[in-house]
mmCIF file of C-alpha atoms in Angstrom:
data_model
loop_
_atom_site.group_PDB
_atom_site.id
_atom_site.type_symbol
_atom_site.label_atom_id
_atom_site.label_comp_id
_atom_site.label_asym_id
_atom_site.label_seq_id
_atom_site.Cartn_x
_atom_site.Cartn_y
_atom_site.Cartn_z
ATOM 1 C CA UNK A 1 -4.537 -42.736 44.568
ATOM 2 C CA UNK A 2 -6.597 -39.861 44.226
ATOM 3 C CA UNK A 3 -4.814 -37.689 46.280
ATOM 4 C CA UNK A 4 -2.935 -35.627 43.749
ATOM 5 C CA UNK A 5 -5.957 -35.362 41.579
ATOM 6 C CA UNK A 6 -6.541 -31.109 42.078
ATOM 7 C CA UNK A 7 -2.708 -30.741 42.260
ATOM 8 C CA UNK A 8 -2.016 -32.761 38.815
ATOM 9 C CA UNK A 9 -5.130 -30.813 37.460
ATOM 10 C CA UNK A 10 -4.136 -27.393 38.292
ATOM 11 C CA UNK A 11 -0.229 -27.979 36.874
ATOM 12 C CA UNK A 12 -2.005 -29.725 33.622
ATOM 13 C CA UNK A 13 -4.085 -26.455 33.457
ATOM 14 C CA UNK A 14 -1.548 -24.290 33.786
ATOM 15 C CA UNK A 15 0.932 -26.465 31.300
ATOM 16 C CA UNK A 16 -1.541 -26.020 28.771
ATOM 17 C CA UNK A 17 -1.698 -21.923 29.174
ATOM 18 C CA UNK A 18 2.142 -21.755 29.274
ATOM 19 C CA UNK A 19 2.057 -24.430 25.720
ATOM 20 C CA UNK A 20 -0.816 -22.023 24.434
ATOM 21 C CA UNK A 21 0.586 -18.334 24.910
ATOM 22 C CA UNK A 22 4.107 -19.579 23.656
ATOM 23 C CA UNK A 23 2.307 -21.173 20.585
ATOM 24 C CA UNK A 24 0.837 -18.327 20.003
ATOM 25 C CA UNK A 25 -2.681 -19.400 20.450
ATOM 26 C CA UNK A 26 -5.715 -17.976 22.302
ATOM 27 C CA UNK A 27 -6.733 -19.975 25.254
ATOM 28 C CA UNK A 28 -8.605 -23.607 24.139
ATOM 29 C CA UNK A 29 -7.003 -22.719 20.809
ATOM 30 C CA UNK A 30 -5.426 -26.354 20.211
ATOM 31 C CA UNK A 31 -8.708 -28.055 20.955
ATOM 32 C CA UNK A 32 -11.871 -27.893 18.432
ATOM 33 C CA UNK A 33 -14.499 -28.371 21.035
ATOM 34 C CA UNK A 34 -13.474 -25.181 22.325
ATOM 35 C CA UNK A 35 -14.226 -23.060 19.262
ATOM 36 C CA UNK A 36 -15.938 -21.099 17.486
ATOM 37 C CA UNK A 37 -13.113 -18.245 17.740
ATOM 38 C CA UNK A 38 -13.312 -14.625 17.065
ATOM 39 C CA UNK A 39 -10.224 -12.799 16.509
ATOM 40 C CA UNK A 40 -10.280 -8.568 15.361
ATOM 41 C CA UNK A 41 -6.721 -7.904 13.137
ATOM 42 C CA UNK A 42 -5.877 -5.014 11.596
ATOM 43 C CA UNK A 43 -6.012 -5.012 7.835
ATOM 44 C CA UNK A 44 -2.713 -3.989 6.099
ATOM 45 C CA UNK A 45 -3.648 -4.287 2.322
ATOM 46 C CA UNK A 46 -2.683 -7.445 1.376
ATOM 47 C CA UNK A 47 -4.544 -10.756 0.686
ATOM 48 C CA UNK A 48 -4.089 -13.186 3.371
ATOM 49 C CA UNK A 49 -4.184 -13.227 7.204
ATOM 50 C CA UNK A 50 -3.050 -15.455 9.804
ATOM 51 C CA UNK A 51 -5.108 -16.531 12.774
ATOM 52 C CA UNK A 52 -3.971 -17.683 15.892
ATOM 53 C CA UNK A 53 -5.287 -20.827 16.055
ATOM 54 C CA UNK A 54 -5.080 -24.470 13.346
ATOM 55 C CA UNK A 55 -5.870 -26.448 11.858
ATOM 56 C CA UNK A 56 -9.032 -24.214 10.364
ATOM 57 C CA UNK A 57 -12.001 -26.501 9.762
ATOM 58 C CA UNK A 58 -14.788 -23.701 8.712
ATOM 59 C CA UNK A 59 -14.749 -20.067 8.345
ATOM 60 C CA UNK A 60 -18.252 -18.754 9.868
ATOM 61 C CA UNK A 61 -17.814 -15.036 8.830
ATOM 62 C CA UNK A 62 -15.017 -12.374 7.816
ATOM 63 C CA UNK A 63 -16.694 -9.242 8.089
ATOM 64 C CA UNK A 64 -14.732 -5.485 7.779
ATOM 65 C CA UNK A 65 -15.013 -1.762 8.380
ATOM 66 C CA UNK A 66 -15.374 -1.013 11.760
ATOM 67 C CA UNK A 67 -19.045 1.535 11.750
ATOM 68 C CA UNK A 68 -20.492 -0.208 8.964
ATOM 69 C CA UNK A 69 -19.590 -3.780 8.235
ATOM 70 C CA UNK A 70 -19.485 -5.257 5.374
ATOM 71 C CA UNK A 71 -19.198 -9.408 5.304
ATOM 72 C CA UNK A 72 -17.523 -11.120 2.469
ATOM 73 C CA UNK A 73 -19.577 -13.472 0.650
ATOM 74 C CA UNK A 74 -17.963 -16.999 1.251
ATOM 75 C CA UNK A 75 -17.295 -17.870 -2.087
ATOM 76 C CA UNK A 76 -14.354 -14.636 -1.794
ATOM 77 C CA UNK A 77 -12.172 -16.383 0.352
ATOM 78 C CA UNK A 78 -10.251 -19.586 1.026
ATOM 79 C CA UNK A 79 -8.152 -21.893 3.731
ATOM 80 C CA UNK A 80 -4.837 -22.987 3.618
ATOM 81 C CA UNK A 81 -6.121 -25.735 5.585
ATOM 82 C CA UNK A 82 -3.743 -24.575 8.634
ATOM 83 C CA UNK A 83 -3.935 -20.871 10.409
ATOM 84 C CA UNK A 84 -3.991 -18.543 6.175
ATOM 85 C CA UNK A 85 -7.019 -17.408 5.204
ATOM 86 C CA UNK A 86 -6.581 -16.095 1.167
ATOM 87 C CA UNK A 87 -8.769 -13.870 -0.557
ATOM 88 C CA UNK A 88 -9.912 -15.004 -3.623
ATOM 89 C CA UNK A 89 -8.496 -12.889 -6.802
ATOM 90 C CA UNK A 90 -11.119 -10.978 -8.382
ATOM 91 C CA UNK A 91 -11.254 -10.814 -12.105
ATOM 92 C CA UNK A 92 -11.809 -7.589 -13.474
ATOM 93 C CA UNK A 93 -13.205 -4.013 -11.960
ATOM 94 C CA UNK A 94 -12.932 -2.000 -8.577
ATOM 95 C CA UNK A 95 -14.858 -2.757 -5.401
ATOM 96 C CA UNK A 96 -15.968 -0.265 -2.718
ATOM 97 C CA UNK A 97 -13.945 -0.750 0.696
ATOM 98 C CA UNK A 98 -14.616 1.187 4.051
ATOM 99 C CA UNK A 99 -12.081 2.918 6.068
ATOM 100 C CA UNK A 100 -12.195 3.096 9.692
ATOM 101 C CA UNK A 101 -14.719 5.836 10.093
ATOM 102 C CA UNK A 102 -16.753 4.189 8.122
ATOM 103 C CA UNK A 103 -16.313 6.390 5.041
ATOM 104 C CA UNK A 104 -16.469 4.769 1.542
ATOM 105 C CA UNK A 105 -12.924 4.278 -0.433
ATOM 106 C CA UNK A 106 -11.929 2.809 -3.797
ATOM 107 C CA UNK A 107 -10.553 -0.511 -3.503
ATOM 108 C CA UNK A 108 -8.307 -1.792 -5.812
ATOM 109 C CA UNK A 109 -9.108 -4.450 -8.552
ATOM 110 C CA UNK A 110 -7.485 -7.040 -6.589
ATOM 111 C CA UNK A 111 -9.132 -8.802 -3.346
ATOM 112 C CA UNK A 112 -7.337 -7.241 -0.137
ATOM 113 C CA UNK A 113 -7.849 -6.707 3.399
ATOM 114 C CA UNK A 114 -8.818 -3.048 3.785
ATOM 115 C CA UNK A 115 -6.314 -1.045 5.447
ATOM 116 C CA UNK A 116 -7.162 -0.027 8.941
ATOM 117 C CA UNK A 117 -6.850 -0.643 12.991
ATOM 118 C CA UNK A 118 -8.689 -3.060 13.939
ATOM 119 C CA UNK A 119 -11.180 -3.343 10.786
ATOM 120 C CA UNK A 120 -11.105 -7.351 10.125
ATOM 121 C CA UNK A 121 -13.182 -9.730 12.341
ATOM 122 C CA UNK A 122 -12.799 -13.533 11.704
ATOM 123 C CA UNK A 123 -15.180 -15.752 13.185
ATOM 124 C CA UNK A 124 -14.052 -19.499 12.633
ATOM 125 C CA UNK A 125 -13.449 -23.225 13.511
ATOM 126 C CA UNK A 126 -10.083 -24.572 14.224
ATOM 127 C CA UNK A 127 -8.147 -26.607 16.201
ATOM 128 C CA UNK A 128 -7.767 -30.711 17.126
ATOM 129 C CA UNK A 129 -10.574 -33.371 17.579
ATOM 130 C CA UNK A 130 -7.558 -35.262 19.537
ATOM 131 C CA UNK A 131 -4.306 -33.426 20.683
ATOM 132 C CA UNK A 132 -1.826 -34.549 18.617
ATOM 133 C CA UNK A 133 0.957 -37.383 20.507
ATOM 134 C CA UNK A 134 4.222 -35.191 20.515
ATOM 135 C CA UNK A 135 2.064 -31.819 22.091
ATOM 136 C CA UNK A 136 0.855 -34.217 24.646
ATOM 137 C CA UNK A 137 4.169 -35.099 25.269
ATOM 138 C CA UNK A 138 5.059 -31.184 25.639
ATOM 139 C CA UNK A 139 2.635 -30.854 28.388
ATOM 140 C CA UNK A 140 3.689 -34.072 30.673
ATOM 141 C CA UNK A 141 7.453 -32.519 30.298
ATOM 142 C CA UNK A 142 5.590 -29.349 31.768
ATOM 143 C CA UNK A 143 3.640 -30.972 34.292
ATOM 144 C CA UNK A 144 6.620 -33.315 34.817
ATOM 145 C CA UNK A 145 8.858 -29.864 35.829
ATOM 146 C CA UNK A 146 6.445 -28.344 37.590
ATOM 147 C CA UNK A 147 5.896 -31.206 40.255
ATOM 148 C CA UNK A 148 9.366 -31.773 40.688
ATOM 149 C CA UNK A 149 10.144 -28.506 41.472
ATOM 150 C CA UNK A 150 7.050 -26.911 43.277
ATOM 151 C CA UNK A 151 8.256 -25.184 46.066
ATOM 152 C CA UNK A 152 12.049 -24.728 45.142
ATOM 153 C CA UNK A 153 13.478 -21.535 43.518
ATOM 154 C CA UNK A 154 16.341 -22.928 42.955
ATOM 155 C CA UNK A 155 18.104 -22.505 39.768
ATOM 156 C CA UNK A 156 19.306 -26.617 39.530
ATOM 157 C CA UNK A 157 17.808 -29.098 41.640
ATOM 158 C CA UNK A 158 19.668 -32.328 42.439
ATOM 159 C CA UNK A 159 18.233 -34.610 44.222
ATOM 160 C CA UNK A 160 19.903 -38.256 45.337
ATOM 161 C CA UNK A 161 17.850 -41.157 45.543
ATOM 162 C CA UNK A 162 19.826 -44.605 46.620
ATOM 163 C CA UNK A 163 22.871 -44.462 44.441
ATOM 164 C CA UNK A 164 21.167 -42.452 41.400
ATOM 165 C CA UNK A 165 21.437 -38.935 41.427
ATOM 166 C CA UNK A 166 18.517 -37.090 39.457
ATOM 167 C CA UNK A 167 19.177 -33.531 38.156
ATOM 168 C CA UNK A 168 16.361 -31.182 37.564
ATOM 169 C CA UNK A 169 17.359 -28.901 34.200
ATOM 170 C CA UNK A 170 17.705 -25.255 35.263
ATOM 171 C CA UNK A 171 14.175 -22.962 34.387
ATOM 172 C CA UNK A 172 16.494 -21.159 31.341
ATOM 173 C CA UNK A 173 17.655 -24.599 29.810
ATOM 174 C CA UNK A 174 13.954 -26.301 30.278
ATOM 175 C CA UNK A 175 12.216 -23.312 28.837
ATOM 176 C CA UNK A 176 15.018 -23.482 25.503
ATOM 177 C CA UNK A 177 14.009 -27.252 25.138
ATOM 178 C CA UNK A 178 10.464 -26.655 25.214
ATOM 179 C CA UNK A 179 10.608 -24.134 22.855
ATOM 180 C CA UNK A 180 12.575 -26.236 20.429
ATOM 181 C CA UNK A 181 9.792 -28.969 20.832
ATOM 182 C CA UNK A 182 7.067 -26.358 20.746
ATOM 183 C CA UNK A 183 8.774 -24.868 17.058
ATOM 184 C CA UNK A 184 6.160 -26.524 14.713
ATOM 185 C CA UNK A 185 3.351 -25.651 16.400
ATOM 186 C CA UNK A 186 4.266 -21.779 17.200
ATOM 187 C CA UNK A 187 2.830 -19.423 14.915
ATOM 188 C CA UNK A 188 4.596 -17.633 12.610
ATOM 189 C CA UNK A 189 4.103 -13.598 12.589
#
């Protein structure tokens, strides 16, 4: 019946908030309707970032300095096709960089991220047209634990129906397993 239907709804919302924040990802980041996403890093010199959220389907802007932005032509950069965005090598000479006040600097002859807090915005495309099978899976074990124990604090919850005994794993050992099944989709810092 229907009955359940705001319950199952709200523990399906919240199972996908718990899956998200332990992946690593901002909120709707698995799903590509729920893009574009705009994430600020701070730029530590070297040529590659990683975004929070995969698999990256278009880069709309990378833009840096934080008075005066400057935004990288789209033939500098590239996709790893997952969550790394690469800066292109540059061939020969120097380029002109801005540090965080907004004050020219020499750059180097190489293509880097400019050193500074919070000087990189990255305004892209990512995620899944359909949630991959074994993620989905993730969340019913979450909604799964979450209805079976609503209301208990307990640490183990047995529970005997007929002659079958059914044992609820403790919050400590169901968080473990769900981060082993979460391990390929958590993003690495």
């Amino acid at each position: 019946g229907s009955g359940y239907d705001t319950l199952y709804g709200t523990l399906i919302s919240t199972a996908t908030a718990e899956i998200e924040r332990m992946c690593g990802r901002t909120a709707g980041g698995f799903e590509s309707a729920n893009g574009p996403f705009t994430e600020t890093f701070d730029g530590d010199g070297t040529q590659s970032l990683r975004v929070s959220n995969g698999p990256i389907s278009s880069i709309t802007s990378i833009k840096f300095g934080n008075t005066d932005q400057t935004t990288l032509d789209s033939t500098t950069y590239t996709n790893d096709g997952e969550r790394t965005i690469l800066l292109l090598p540059r061939a020969t000479g120097s380029f002109s960089q801005r540090d965080d006040w907004g004050v020219p600097s020499l750059g180097s002859s190489g293509s880097v991220f400019p050193i500074g807090h919070q000087n990189v915005e990255v305004v892209y495309a990512a995620g899944y047209a359909t949630i991959p099978d074994d993620l989905k899976l993730v969340c019913f074990r979450f909604v799964d634990h979450y209805a079976a124990s609503r209301g208990n604090d307990m640490e183990t919850l047995t529970e005997a129906v007929g002659n079958t005994n059914a044992t609820l794993r403790s919050v400590p050992e169901f968080r473990m397993r769900m981060e082993d099944l979460l391990a390929p989709w958590r993003a690495i810092l």
